Amino acid sequence: MTSGNRKKYIVGNWKMNQTLASINDFFNKLDVAQETCETWLAPQAMHLSLVLDKAWNVSSKFFIGAQNICANANGAFTGENSASSLKDLGGSFTLIGHSERRHIFKENHTLLNEKVKQALENDLTVIFCIGELLEERKAGKTNSVISEQLKEGLKGLSADSFAQDRLIIAYEPVWAIGTGEVATPEQAQDAHEFTRQTLKELGLNAESTPILYGGSVKPSNAEGLLSKPDIDGALVGGASLKGEDFTALAQIASKLLK
Ligand code: PGA
């Protein structure tokens, strides 16, 4: 399997972190304007406007998105954030199905599938997150979990549903998220290859769909992961909070493109 001419991505997921002061510090230390990889960032919804403004000052190619959207278009949904307002602000993508949404907020396949459709209706790129729990891996169920999450979450969609670059998959083994225990490049490559094969079986554009790895990625372990043929980038939590670490990750991803 070759990576063809897919791009490399560094996508930061700030989760429920950062303050106005730490966001300023992040941008003061960030130096990615010359990097050739894709640099994307998902701050808290409350920080979206601020981060969009700051990102445009860095580069017109620094894309900002959300960590989650509401499955409904608009209306009486107190506390939710709509895909259309994200688009209206200038956001370009949203995460859907992050493991914290699946496991803490109990979002199920049906809801996630509605969110994917809502994002596409608003011309947003979907970063659809999948990944197994530790007990599922130990029970040898990694592939069946991934396959079910893809089949159910992307139900009713075909290659035509996704305009070019509208679908990205993030494989994030739950046991590696925020734990410091990163998957080995081989474990991640196996899961990514299986994911690509499953996308093909679902009739999606498997070869051109970027598949990112997430789970304790940092500058010291990124190169081994991002060098694998089916790993097209990283979805990064903790190590995306500091401008210098984000920059280091973008440099590694860009170097691998050369
Ligand atoms: P982490 O989080 O890099 O802190 O493990 C990754 C994620 O949840 O997307």
mmCIF file of C-alpha atoms and ligand atoms in Angstrom:
data_model
loop_
_atom_site.group_PDB
_atom_site.id
_atom_site.type_symbol
_atom_site.label_atom_id
_atom_site.label_comp_id
_atom_site.label_asym_id
_atom_site.label_seq_id
_atom_site.Cartn_x
_atom_site.Cartn_y
_atom_site.Cartn_z
ATOM 1 C CA MET A 1 0.000 0.000 0.000
ATOM 2 C CA THR A 2 1.442 3.388 -0.850
ATOM 3 C CA SER A 3 0.550 6.800 0.444
ATOM 4 C CA GLY A 4 0.290 8.018 -3.184
ATOM 5 C CA ASN A 5 0.129 11.772 -3.101
ATOM 6 C CA ARG A 6 -1.982 12.217 -0.014
ATOM 7 C CA LYS A 7 -1.057 15.222 2.115
ATOM 8 C CA LYS A 8 0.229 15.048 5.705
ATOM 9 C CA TYR A 9 -1.853 16.609 8.484
ATOM 10 C CA ILE A 10 -1.180 17.903 11.969
ATOM 11 C CA VAL A 11 -4.552 18.521 13.616
ATOM 12 C CA GLY A 12 -4.637 19.909 17.142
ATOM 13 C CA ASN A 13 -7.546 19.036 19.425
ATOM 14 C CA TRP A 14 -7.411 21.449 22.329
ATOM 15 C CA LYS A 15 -10.359 19.736 24.088
ATOM 16 C CA MET A 16 -11.628 21.809 27.061
ATOM 17 C CA ASN A 17 -8.283 23.509 27.586
ATOM 18 C CA GLN A 18 -6.625 26.900 27.000
ATOM 19 C CA THR A 19 -7.276 30.391 28.360
ATOM 20 C CA LEU A 20 -6.962 33.738 26.583
ATOM 21 C CA ALA A 21 -3.428 33.996 27.989
ATOM 22 C CA SER A 22 -2.349 30.512 26.903
ATOM 23 C CA ILE A 23 -3.847 31.045 23.427
ATOM 24 C CA ASN A 24 -1.735 34.203 23.063
ATOM 25 C CA ASP A 25 1.302 32.288 24.229
ATOM 26 C CA PHE A 26 0.549 29.477 21.728
ATOM 27 C CA PHE A 27 0.451 31.895 18.795
ATOM 28 C CA ASN A 28 3.545 33.777 19.987
ATOM 29 C CA LYS A 29 5.525 30.551 19.899
ATOM 30 C CA LEU A 30 3.975 29.091 16.744
ATOM 31 C CA ASP A 31 6.078 29.113 13.594
ATOM 32 C CA VAL A 32 4.342 27.133 10.851
ATOM 33 C CA ALA A 33 3.777 29.637 8.039
ATOM 34 C CA GLN A 34 6.461 28.017 5.875
ATOM 35 C CA GLU A 35 5.519 24.405 6.577
ATOM 36 C CA THR A 36 4.096 22.359 3.720
ATOM 37 C CA CYS A 37 1.944 19.973 5.758
ATOM 38 C CA GLU A 38 -1.676 20.803 6.574
ATOM 39 C CA THR A 39 -2.015 22.560 9.950
ATOM 40 C CA TRP A 40 -5.469 22.448 11.519
ATOM 41 C CA LEU A 41 -6.737 23.283 14.990
ATOM 42 C CA ALA A 42 -9.950 22.617 16.943
ATOM 43 C CA PRO A 43 -10.294 24.944 19.956
ATOM 44 C CA GLN A 44 -13.251 25.135 22.357
ATOM 45 C CA ALA A 45 -16.317 26.597 20.627
ATOM 46 C CA MET A 46 -16.072 29.744 22.786
ATOM 47 C CA HIS A 47 -12.586 30.425 21.439
ATOM 48 C CA LEU A 48 -13.388 29.849 17.768
ATOM 49 C CA SER A 49 -13.636 33.490 16.641
ATOM 50 C CA LEU A 50 -10.469 34.492 18.433
ATOM 51 C CA VAL A 51 -8.499 31.527 17.119
ATOM 52 C CA LEU A 52 -9.819 32.040 13.576
ATOM 53 C CA ASP A 53 -8.548 35.641 13.655
ATOM 54 C CA LYS A 54 -5.164 34.619 14.972
ATOM 55 C CA ALA A 55 -4.823 31.720 12.514
ATOM 56 C CA TRP A 56 -5.546 33.974 9.522
ATOM 57 C CA ASN A 57 -2.633 36.138 10.645
ATOM 58 C CA VAL A 58 -0.351 33.099 10.554
ATOM 59 C CA SER A 59 -1.380 31.731 7.163
ATOM 60 C CA SER A 60 -4.457 31.562 4.974
ATOM 61 C CA LYS A 61 -3.849 27.805 4.954
ATOM 62 C CA PHE A 62 -4.138 27.347 8.723
ATOM 63 C CA PHE A 63 -7.593 25.802 9.087
ATOM 64 C CA ILE A 64 -9.761 26.047 12.172
ATOM 65 C CA GLY A 65 -12.697 23.828 13.105
ATOM 66 C CA ALA A 66 -14.831 22.480 15.924
ATOM 67 C CA GLN A 67 -14.556 19.510 18.258
ATOM 68 C CA ASN A 68 -18.233 18.686 17.895
ATOM 69 C CA ILE A 69 -21.449 19.951 16.286
ATOM 70 C CA CYS A 70 -25.146 19.460 16.960
ATOM 71 C CA ALA A 71 -26.935 16.906 14.782
ATOM 72 C CA ASN A 72 -29.806 19.378 14.320
ATOM 73 C CA ALA A 73 -29.691 22.294 11.919
ATOM 74 C CA ASN A 74 -30.861 25.055 14.313
ATOM 75 C CA GLY A 75 -33.604 25.897 16.782
ATOM 76 C CA ALA A 76 -34.371 25.135 20.427
ATOM 77 C CA PHE A 77 -31.260 23.155 21.395
ATOM 78 C CA THR A 78 -29.908 25.116 24.369
ATOM 79 C CA GLY A 79 -26.162 24.861 24.770
ATOM 80 C CA GLU A 80 -25.457 23.261 21.387
ATOM 81 C CA ASN A 81 -23.400 24.632 18.464
ATOM 82 C CA SER A 82 -24.638 24.368 14.886
ATOM 83 C CA ALA A 83 -22.680 23.347 11.819
ATOM 84 C CA SER A 84 -24.066 26.387 10.001
ATOM 85 C CA SER A 85 -22.737 28.854 12.588
ATOM 86 C CA LEU A 86 -19.351 27.139 12.457
ATOM 87 C CA LYS A 87 -19.341 27.569 8.681
ATOM 88 C CA ASP A 88 -20.601 31.148 8.996
ATOM 89 C CA LEU A 89 -17.691 32.051 11.297
ATOM 90 C CA GLY A 90 -15.163 30.677 8.829
ATOM 91 C CA GLY A 91 -14.626 27.236 10.344
ATOM 92 C CA SER A 92 -13.795 24.523 7.850
ATOM 93 C CA PHE A 93 -14.074 21.199 9.649
ATOM 94 C CA THR A 94 -15.418 19.378 12.658
ATOM 95 C CA LEU A 95 -14.390 16.331 14.612
ATOM 96 C CA ILE A 96 -17.211 13.807 14.933
ATOM 97 C CA GLY A 97 -17.234 10.751 17.198
ATOM 98 C CA HIS A 98 -14.157 11.563 19.260
ATOM 99 C CA SER A 99 -13.794 8.846 21.906
ATOM 100 C CA GLU A 100 -14.663 11.343 24.647
ATOM 101 C CA ARG A 101 -17.945 12.066 22.859
ATOM 102 C CA ARG A 102 -18.632 8.339 22.391
ATOM 103 C CA HIS A 103 -17.683 7.215 25.892
ATOM 104 C CA ILE A 104 -18.258 10.178 28.246
ATOM 105 C CA PHE A 105 -21.234 11.709 26.443
ATOM 106 C CA LYS A 106 -22.596 8.339 25.221
ATOM 107 C CA GLU A 107 -23.001 9.430 21.594
ATOM 108 C CA ASN A 108 -24.182 6.432 19.598
ATOM 109 C CA HIS A 109 -23.803 5.387 15.967
ATOM 110 C CA THR A 110 -27.166 6.854 14.925
ATOM 111 C CA LEU A 111 -26.432 10.278 16.410
ATOM 112 C CA LEU A 112 -22.916 10.328 14.954
ATOM 113 C CA ASN A 113 -24.284 9.422 11.531
ATOM 114 C CA GLU A 114 -26.742 12.353 11.769
ATOM 115 C CA LYS A 115 -23.866 14.664 12.725
ATOM 116 C CA VAL A 116 -21.800 13.539 9.734
ATOM 117 C CA LYS A 117 -24.729 14.336 7.432
ATOM 118 C CA GLN A 118 -25.303 17.703 9.136
ATOM 119 C CA ALA A 119 -21.633 18.641 8.644
ATOM 120 C CA LEU A 120 -21.710 17.662 4.970
ATOM 121 C CA GLU A 121 -24.880 19.680 4.383
ATOM 122 C CA ASN A 122 -22.916 22.694 5.591
ATOM 123 C CA ASP A 123 -19.845 22.017 3.446
ATOM 124 C CA LEU A 124 -17.649 21.167 6.397
ATOM 125 C CA THR A 125 -14.916 18.545 6.304
ATOM 126 C CA VAL A 126 -15.604 15.688 8.703
ATOM 127 C CA ILE A 127 -12.822 14.188 10.787
ATOM 128 C CA PHE A 128 -14.570 10.984 11.806
ATOM 129 C CA CYS A 129 -12.901 9.401 14.843
ATOM 130 C CA ILE A 130 -12.815 5.683 15.496
ATOM 131 C CA GLY A 131 -10.907 3.423 17.864
ATOM 132 C CA GLU A 132 -11.135 0.514 20.261
ATOM 133 C CA LEU A 133 -11.066 0.306 24.071
ATOM 134 C CA LEU A 134 -8.227 -1.557 25.784
ATOM 135 C CA GLU A 135 -10.453 -4.517 26.640
ATOM 136 C CA GLU A 136 -11.604 -4.723 23.025
ATOM 137 C CA ARG A 137 -7.986 -4.823 21.818
ATOM 138 C CA LYS A 138 -7.119 -7.487 24.400
ATOM 139 C CA ALA A 139 -10.108 -9.538 23.238
ATOM 140 C CA GLY A 140 -8.881 -9.348 19.620
ATOM 141 C CA LYS A 141 -11.832 -7.168 18.599
ATOM 142 C CA THR A 142 -9.966 -4.134 17.225
ATOM 143 C CA ASN A 143 -10.921 -4.745 13.591
ATOM 144 C CA SER A 144 -14.546 -5.544 14.315
ATOM 145 C CA VAL A 145 -14.920 -2.376 16.415
ATOM 146 C CA ILE A 146 -13.353 -0.211 13.706
ATOM 147 C CA SER A 147 -15.452 -1.821 11.023
ATOM 148 C CA GLU A 148 -18.714 -1.330 12.949
ATOM 149 C CA GLN A 149 -17.901 2.314 13.773
ATOM 150 C CA LEU A 150 -17.207 3.043 10.099
ATOM 151 C CA LYS A 151 -20.207 1.136 8.728
ATOM 152 C CA GLU A 152 -22.685 2.659 11.171
ATOM 153 C CA GLY A 153 -21.241 6.159 11.361
ATOM 154 C CA LEU A 154 -20.977 6.555 7.593
ATOM 155 C CA LYS A 155 -24.235 4.720 6.787
ATOM 156 C CA GLY A 156 -26.112 5.977 3.774
ATOM 157 C CA LEU A 157 -23.104 7.851 2.418
ATOM 158 C CA SER A 158 -21.197 7.089 -0.751
ATOM 159 C CA ALA A 159 -18.096 8.456 -2.438
ATOM 160 C CA ASP A 160 -20.411 11.027 -4.084
ATOM 161 C CA SER A 161 -21.568 12.298 -0.670
ATOM 162 C CA PHE A 162 -18.096 13.543 0.059
ATOM 163 C CA ALA A 163 -16.740 16.280 -2.187
ATOM 164 C CA GLN A 164 -12.971 16.140 -2.539
ATOM 165 C CA ASP A 165 -11.206 16.221 0.837
ATOM 166 C CA ARG A 166 -14.494 16.251 2.787
ATOM 167 C CA LEU A 167 -13.780 13.026 4.703
ATOM 168 C CA ILE A 168 -10.840 12.332 7.004
ATOM 169 C CA ILE A 169 -10.679 9.384 9.383
ATOM 170 C CA ALA A 170 -8.836 9.574 12.699
ATOM 171 C CA TYR A 171 -7.887 6.236 14.209
ATOM 172 C CA GLU A 172 -7.459 6.814 17.931
ATOM 173 C CA PRO A 173 -7.144 3.735 20.138
ATOM 174 C CA VAL A 174 -8.899 4.790 23.348
ATOM 175 C CA TRP A 175 -6.154 3.271 25.529
ATOM 176 C CA ALA A 176 -3.609 5.615 23.923
ATOM 177 C CA ILE A 177 -5.552 8.870 24.354
ATOM 178 C CA GLY A 178 -4.124 11.110 27.035
ATOM 179 C CA THR A 179 -2.312 8.175 28.652
ATOM 180 C CA GLY A 180 1.221 8.630 27.341
ATOM 181 C CA GLU A 181 0.954 5.068 25.993
ATOM 182 C CA VAL A 182 1.266 5.493 22.241
ATOM 183 C CA ALA A 183 0.447 2.693 19.781
ATOM 184 C CA THR A 184 3.536 1.340 18.064
ATOM 185 C CA PRO A 185 3.908 2.434 14.443
ATOM 186 C CA GLU A 186 3.192 -1.194 13.451
ATOM 187 C CA GLN A 187 -0.007 -1.415 15.530
ATOM 188 C CA ALA A 188 -1.196 1.880 14.073
ATOM 189 C CA GLN A 189 -0.247 0.923 10.500
ATOM 190 C CA ASP A 190 -2.190 -2.374 10.816
ATOM 191 C CA ALA A 191 -5.304 -0.539 12.004
ATOM 192 C CA HIS A 192 -4.943 2.110 9.276
ATOM 193 C CA GLU A 193 -4.536 -0.494 6.547
ATOM 194 C CA PHE A 194 -7.640 -2.279 7.807
ATOM 195 C CA THR A 195 -9.501 1.058 7.943
ATOM 196 C CA ARG A 196 -8.575 1.821 4.337
ATOM 197 C CA GLN A 197 -9.717 -1.625 3.237
ATOM 198 C CA THR A 198 -13.027 -1.129 5.069
ATOM 199 C CA LEU A 199 -13.541 2.274 3.400
ATOM 200 C CA LYS A 200 -13.039 0.527 0.055
ATOM 201 C CA GLU A 201 -15.640 -2.097 0.958
ATOM 202 C CA LEU A 202 -18.039 0.710 1.860
ATOM 203 C CA GLY A 203 -17.597 2.176 -1.629
ATOM 204 C CA LEU A 204 -15.752 5.259 -0.399
ATOM 205 C CA ASN A 205 -12.630 6.815 -1.911
ATOM 206 C CA ALA A 206 -10.261 4.762 0.200
ATOM 207 C CA GLU A 207 -7.003 5.719 -1.509
ATOM 208 C CA SER A 208 -7.550 9.452 -1.332
ATOM 209 C CA THR A 209 -9.047 9.567 2.179
ATOM 210 C CA PRO A 210 -6.487 10.764 4.745
ATOM 211 C CA ILE A 211 -6.294 8.534 7.836
ATOM 212 C CA LEU A 212 -4.765 10.227 10.886
ATOM 213 C CA TYR A 213 -3.438 8.525 13.989
ATOM 214 C CA GLY A 214 -4.260 9.945 17.443
ATOM 215 C CA GLY A 215 -3.265 8.967 20.948
ATOM 216 C CA SER A 216 -0.281 10.412 22.854
ATOM 217 C CA VAL A 217 1.449 11.749 19.730
ATOM 218 C CA LYS A 218 4.299 14.121 20.552
ATOM 219 C CA PRO A 219 7.394 15.412 18.754
ATOM 220 C CA SER A 220 9.518 12.520 20.068
ATOM 221 C CA ASN A 221 7.325 9.738 18.635
ATOM 222 C CA ALA A 222 5.699 11.384 15.597
ATOM 223 C CA GLU A 223 8.261 10.513 12.947
ATOM 224 C CA GLY A 224 7.988 6.725 13.422
ATOM 225 C CA LEU A 225 4.203 6.908 13.135
ATOM 226 C CA LEU A 226 3.972 9.402 10.282
ATOM 227 C CA SER A 227 6.511 7.473 8.205
ATOM 228 C CA LYS A 228 4.123 4.532 7.820
ATOM 229 C CA PRO A 229 2.446 4.300 4.401
ATOM 230 C CA ASP A 230 -1.160 4.464 5.628
ATOM 231 C CA ILE A 231 -0.629 7.099 8.338
ATOM 232 C CA ASP A 232 -1.349 10.485 6.808
ATOM 233 C CA GLY A 233 -0.951 12.625 9.884
ATOM 234 C CA ALA A 234 -1.791 13.003 13.534
ATOM 235 C CA LEU A 235 -4.715 14.188 15.645
ATOM 236 C CA VAL A 236 -2.968 15.591 18.685
ATOM 237 C CA GLY A 237 -4.370 16.498 22.092
ATOM 238 C CA GLY A 238 -1.885 17.322 24.847
ATOM 239 C CA ALA A 239 1.065 18.097 22.585
ATOM 240 C CA SER A 240 -0.984 20.539 20.510
ATOM 241 C CA LEU A 241 -1.451 22.955 23.408
ATOM 242 C CA LYS A 242 1.983 24.537 23.158
ATOM 243 C CA GLY A 243 3.061 26.514 20.108
ATOM 244 C CA GLU A 244 6.578 25.088 20.143
ATOM 245 C CA ASP A 245 5.336 21.450 20.192
ATOM 246 C CA PHE A 246 2.765 22.101 17.457
ATOM 247 C CA THR A 247 5.534 23.690 15.375
ATOM 248 C CA ALA A 248 7.849 20.716 15.951
ATOM 249 C CA LEU A 249 5.093 18.316 14.835
ATOM 250 C CA ALA A 250 4.407 20.370 11.699
ATOM 251 C CA GLN A 251 8.117 20.368 10.864
ATOM 252 C CA ILE A 252 8.269 16.566 11.162
ATOM 253 C CA ALA A 253 5.180 16.097 8.958
ATOM 254 C CA SER A 254 6.471 18.573 6.354
ATOM 255 C CA LYS A 255 9.892 16.912 6.238
ATOM 256 C CA LEU A 256 8.246 13.587 5.452
ATOM 257 C CA LEU A 257 6.529 15.149 2.434
ATOM 258 C CA LYS A 258 9.824 16.037 0.811
HETATM 259 P P1 PGA B 1 -3.710 13.029 23.236
HETATM 260 O O1 PGA B 1 -5.202 13.172 22.667
HETATM 261 O O2 PGA B 1 -2.768 13.435 22.127
HETATM 262 O O3 PGA B 1 -3.636 13.951 24.414
HETATM 263 O O4 PGA B 1 -3.521 11.593 23.597
HETATM 264 C C1 PGA B 1 -5.512 12.839 21.339
HETATM 265 C C2 PGA B 1 -6.974 13.056 21.077
HETATM 266 O O5 PGA B 1 -7.801 12.820 21.956
HETATM 267 O O6 PGA B 1 -7.358 13.489 19.971
#
